[in-house]
CSV table of C-alpha atoms in Angstrom, one decimal:
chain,number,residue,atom,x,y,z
A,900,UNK,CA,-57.8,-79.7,-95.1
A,901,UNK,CA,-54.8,-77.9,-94.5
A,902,UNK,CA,-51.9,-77.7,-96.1
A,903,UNK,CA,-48.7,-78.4,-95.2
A,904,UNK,CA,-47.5,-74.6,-95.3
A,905,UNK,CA,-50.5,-73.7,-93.2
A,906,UNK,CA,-49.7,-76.5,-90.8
A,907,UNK,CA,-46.0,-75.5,-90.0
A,908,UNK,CA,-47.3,-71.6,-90.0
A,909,UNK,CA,-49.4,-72.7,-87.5
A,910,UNK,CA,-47.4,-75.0,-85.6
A,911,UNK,CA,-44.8,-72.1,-85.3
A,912,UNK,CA,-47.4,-69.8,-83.9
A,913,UNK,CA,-48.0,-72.3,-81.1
A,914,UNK,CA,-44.7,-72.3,-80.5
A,915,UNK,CA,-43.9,-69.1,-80.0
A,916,UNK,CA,-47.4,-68.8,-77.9
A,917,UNK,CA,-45.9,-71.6,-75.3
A,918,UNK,CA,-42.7,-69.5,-75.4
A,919,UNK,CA,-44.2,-66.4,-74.3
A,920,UNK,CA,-46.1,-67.8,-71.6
A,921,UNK,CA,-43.7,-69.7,-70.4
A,922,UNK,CA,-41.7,-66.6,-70.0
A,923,UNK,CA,-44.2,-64.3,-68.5
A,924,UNK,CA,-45.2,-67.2,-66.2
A,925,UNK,CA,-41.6,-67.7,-64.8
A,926,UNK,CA,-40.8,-63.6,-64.5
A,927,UNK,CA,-43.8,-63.4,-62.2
A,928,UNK,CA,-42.9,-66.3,-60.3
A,929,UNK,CA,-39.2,-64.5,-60.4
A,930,UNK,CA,-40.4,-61.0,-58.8
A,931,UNK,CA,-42.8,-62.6,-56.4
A,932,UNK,CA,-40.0,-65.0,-54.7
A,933,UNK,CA,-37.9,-61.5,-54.4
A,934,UNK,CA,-40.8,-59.7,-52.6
A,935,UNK,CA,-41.3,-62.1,-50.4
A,936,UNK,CA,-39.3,-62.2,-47.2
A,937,UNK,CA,-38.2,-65.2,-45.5
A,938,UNK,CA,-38.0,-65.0,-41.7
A,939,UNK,CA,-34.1,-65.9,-40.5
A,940,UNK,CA,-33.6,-68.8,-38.7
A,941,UNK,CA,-33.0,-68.9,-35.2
A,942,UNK,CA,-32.4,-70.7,-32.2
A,943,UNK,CA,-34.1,-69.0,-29.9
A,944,UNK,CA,-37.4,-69.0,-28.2
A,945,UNK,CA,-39.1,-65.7,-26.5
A,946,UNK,CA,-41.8,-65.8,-24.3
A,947,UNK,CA,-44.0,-63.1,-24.1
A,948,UNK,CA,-46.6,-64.4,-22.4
A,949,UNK,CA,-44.3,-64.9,-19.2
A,950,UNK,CA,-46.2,-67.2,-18.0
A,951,UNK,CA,-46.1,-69.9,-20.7
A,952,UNK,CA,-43.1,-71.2,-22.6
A,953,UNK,CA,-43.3,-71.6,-26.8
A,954,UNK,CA,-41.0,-74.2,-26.7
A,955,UNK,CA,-41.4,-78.0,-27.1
A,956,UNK,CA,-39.7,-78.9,-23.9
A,957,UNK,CA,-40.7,-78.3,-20.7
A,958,UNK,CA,-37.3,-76.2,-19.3
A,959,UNK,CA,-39.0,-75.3,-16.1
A,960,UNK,CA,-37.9,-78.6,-14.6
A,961,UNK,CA,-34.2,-77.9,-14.9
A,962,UNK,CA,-32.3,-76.6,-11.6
A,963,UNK,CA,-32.0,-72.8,-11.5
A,964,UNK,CA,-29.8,-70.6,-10.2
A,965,UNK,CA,-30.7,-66.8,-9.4
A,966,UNK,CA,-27.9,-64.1,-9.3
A,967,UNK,CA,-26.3,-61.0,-10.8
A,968,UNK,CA,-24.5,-60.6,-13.9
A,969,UNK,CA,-20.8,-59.7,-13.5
A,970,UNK,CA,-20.5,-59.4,-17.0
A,971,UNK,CA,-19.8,-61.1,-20.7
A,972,UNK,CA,-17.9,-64.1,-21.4
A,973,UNK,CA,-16.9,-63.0,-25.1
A,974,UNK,CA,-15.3,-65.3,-27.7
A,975,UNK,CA,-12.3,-64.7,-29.5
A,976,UNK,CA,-14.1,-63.8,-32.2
A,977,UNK,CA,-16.1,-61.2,-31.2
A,978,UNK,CA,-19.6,-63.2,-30.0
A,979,UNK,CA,-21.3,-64.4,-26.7
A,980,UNK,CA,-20.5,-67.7,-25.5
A,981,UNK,CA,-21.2,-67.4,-21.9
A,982,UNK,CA,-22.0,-64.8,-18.8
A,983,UNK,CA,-20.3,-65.0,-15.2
A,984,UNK,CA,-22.3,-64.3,-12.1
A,985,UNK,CA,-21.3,-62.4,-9.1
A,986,UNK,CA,-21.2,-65.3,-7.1
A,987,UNK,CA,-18.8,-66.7,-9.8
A,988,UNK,CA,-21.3,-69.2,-11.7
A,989,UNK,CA,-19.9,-69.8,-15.5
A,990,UNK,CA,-22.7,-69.7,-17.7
A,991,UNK,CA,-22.5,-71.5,-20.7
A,992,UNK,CA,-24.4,-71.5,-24.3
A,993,UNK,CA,-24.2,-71.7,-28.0
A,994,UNK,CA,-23.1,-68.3,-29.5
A,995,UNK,CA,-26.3,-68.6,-31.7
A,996,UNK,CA,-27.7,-68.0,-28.3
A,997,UNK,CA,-25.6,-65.4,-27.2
A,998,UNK,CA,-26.8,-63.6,-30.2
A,999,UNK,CA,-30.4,-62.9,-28.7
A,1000,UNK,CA,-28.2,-62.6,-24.7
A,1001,UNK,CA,-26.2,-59.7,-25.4
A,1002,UNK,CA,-29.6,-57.4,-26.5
A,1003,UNK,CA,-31.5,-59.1,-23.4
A,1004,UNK,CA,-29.7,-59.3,-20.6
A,1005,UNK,CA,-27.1,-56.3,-19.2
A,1006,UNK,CA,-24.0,-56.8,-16.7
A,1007,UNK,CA,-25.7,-55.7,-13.0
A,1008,UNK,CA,-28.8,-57.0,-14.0
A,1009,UNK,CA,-30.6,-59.6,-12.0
A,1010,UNK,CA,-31.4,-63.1,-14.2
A,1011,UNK,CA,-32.8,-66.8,-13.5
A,1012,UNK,CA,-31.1,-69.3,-15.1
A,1013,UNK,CA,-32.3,-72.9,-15.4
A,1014,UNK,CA,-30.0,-75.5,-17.4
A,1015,UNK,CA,-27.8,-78.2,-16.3
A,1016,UNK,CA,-26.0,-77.4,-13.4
A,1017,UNK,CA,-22.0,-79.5,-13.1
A,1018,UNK,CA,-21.9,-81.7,-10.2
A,1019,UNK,CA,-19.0,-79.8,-8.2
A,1020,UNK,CA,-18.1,-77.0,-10.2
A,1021,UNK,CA,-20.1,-73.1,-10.2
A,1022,UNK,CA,-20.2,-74.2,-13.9
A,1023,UNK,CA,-24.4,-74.5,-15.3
A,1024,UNK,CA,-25.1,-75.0,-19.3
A,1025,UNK,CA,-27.9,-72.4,-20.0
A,1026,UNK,CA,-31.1,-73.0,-21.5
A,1027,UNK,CA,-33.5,-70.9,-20.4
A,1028,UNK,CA,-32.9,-67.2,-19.1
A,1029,UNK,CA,-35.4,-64.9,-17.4
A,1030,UNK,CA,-34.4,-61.7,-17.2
A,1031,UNK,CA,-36.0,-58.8,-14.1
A,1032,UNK,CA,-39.1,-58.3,-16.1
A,1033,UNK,CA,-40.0,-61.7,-16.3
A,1034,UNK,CA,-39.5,-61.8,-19.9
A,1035,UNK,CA,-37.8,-65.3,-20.8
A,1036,UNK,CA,-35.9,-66.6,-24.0
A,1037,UNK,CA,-34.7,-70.7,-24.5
A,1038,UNK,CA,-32.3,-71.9,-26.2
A,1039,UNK,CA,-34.3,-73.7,-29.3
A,1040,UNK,CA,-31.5,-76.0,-30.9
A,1041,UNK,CA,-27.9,-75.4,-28.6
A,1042,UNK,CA,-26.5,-77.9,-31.1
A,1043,UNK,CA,-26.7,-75.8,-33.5
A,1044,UNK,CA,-24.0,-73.0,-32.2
A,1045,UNK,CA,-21.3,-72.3,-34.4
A,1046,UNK,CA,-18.3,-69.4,-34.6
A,1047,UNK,CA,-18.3,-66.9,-37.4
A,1048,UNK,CA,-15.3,-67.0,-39.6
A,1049,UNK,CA,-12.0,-66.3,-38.0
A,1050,UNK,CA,-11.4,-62.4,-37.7
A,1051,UNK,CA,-7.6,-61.4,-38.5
A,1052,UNK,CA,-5.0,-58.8,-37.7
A,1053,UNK,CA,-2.3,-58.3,-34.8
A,1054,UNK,CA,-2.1,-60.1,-31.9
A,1055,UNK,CA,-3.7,-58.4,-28.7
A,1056,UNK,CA,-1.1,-58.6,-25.8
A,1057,UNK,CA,-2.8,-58.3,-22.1
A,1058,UNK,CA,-1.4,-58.8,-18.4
A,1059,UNK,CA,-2.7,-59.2,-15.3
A,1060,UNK,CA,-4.2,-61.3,-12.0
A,1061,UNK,CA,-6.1,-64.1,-12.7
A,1062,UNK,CA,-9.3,-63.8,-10.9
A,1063,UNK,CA,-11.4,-67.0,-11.9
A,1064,UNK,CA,-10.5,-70.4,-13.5
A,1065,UNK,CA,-13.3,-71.4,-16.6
A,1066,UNK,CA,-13.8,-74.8,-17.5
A,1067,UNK,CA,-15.7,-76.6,-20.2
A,1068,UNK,CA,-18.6,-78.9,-20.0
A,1069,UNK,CA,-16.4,-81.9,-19.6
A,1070,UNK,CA,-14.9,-80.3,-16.4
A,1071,UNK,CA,-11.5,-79.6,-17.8
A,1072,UNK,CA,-9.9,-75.8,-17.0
A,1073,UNK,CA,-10.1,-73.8,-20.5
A,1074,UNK,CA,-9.3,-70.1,-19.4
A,1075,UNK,CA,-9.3,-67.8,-16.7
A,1076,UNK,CA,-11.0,-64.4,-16.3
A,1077,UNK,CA,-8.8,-61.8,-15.2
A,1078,UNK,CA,-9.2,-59.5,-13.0
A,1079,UNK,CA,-10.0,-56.6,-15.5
A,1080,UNK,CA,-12.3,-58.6,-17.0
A,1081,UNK,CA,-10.4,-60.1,-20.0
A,1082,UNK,CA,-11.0,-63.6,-20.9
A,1083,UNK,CA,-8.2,-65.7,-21.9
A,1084,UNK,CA,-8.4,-69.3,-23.7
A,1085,UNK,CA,-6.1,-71.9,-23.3
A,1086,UNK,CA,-6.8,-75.4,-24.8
A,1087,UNK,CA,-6.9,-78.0,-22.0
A,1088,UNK,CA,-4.4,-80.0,-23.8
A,1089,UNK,CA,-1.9,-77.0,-23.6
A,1090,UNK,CA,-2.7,-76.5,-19.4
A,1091,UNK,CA,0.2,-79.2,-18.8
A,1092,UNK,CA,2.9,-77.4,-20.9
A,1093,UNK,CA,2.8,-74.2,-18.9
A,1094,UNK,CA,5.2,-75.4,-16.4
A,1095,UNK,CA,3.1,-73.6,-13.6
A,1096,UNK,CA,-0.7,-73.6,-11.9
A,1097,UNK,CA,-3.5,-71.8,-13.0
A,1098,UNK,CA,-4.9,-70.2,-9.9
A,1099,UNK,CA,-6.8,-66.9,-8.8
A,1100,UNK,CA,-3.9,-64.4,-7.8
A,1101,UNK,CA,-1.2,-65.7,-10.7
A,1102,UNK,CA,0.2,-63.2,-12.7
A,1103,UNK,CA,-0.3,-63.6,-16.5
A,1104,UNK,CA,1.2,-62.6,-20.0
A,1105,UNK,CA,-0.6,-63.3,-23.1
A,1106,UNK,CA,-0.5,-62.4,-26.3
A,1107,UNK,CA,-3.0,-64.1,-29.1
A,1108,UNK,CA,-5.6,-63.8,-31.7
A,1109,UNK,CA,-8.4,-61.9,-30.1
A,1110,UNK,CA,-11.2,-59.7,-30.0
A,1111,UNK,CA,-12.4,-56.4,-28.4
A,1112,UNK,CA,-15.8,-55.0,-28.3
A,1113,UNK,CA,-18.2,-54.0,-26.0
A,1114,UNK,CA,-18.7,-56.9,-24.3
A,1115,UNK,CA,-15.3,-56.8,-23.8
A,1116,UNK,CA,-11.7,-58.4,-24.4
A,1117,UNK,CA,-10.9,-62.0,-25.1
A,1118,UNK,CA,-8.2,-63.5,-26.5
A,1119,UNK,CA,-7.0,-67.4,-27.7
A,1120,UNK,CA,-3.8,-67.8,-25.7
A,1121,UNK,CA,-0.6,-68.1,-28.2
A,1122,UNK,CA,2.5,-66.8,-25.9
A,1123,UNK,CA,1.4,-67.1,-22.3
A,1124,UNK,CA,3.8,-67.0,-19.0
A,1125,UNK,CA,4.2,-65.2,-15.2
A,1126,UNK,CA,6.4,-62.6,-16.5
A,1127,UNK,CA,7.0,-60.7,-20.1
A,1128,UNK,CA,10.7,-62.4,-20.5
A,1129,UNK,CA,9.6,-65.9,-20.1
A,1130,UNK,CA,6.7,-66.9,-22.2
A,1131,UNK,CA,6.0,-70.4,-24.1
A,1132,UNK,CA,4.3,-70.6,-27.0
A,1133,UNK,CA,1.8,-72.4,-27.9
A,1134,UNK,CA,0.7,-75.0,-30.9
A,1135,UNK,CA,-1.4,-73.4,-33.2
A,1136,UNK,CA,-3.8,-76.5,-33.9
A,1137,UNK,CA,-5.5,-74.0,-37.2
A,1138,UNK,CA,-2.3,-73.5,-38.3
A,1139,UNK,CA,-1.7,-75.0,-42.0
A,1140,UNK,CA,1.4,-77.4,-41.7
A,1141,UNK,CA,4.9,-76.8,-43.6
A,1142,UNK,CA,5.1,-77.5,-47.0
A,1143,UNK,CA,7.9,-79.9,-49.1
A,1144,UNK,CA,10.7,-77.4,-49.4
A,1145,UNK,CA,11.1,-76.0,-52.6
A,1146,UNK,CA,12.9,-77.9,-56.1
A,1147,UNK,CA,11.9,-81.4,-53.6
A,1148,UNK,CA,9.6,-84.2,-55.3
A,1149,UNK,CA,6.9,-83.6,-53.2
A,1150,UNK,CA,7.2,-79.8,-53.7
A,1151,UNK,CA,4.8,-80.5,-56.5
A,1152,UNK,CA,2.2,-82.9,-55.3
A,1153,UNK,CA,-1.0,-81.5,-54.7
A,1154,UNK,CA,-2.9,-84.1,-52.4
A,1155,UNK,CA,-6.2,-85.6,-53.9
């Protein structure tokens, strides 16, 4: 039999056996989840079959509407949330979307677009776009669109004509397009505190947060009115609100 210094010698050298492996076991398993590449997630479908779509749902019942692309309907923040037509049709989609729209369709090309087409507006929710190849793409999950984080700096400041009202998918005006191409936002909610009518030919001044890139200008509306001299501003709804002034009892609460 053993004794009891052989046994804890021994029981030691297990020990440190188990701890070895264990360590050699989890560095492999380490350097093998760091080679390996995970494909990105995306919400977008190709088909380059062109005759048969990958996706689950079957978008070639959905009205379509055929036409030229004016050009990009940019986001404040620098990505793709829509095209306009030549025959003035808003398209709409998630900017997810927009991500694989900018690298497949071009302003002056020709595109078939089937989604959900407003009732009395040239306003259609995109979900599948064929571009002059025949190559299509589908919108995989449009619930799952989302803005990147707010981008900072000076305000842009454009003027000029409005060419084209653009409304949201509850019908309600949320921009224009002007007649240079830059997109301006305005929240609906703030449409009845300009104290005049949104309509193709108006002169506008605004000045907001924006973007500009080569899709082109766009801006959320801050100071907005017909002439330099005379412009409202606007409720920022991001912005923090005042804090307790300063020595005040609630200067030091911090809320829970």
């Amino acid at each position: 039999m053993f004794s009891n210094i052989e046994k804890n010698k021994w029981l030691q050298g297990a020990a440190y056996f188990l701890m070895v492996i264990t360590f050699v076991t989890s560095h492999i398993n380490n350097v093998s989840a760091k080679t390996q590449k995970k494909a990105p997630a995306s919400a977008v479908a190709y088909d380059d079959n062109q005759n048969a779509s990958v996706g689950v749902m079957d978008l070639s019942v959905l009205p379509a509407v055929k036409g030229s692309v004016k050009q990009y309907l940019p986001t404040p923040y620098g990505n793709l949330g829509g095209l306009l037509l030549n025959d003035g049709t808003q398209v709409m989609f998630s900017t997810m979307f927009g991500e694989a729209v900018k690298s497949f369709v071009r302003p002056r090309q020709e595109v078939t677009i089937r989604g959900l087409k407003a009732r009395k507006l040239p306003l259609l929710q995109a979900f599948l776009i064929e571009n002059k190849n025949g190559r299509k793409i589908e919108e995989d999950s449009p619930e799952a669109g989302f803005s990147p984080v707010p981008i900072t700096g000076p305000d842009l400041f454009v003027q000029g004509q409005i060419a084209q009202l653009l409304h949201n998918l509850q019908g309600q005006v949320m921009g224009v397009v002007l007649k240079d191409g830059t997109v301006v936002y305005i929240r609906p909610s703030d449409i009845g505190k300009l104290g005049f009518e949104l309509q193709p030919g108006v002169s506008l001044y605004v000045r907001g947060m924006g973007s500009s890139t080569s899709m082109g200008k766009a801006l959320q509306a801050r100071l907005i009115g017909q002439t330099q001299n005379h412009m409202i501003e606007l409720l920022q709804i991001n912005a923090p609100p005042f804090g307790a002034p300063a020595g005040s009892p609630a200067y030091d609460y911090i809320p829970q």
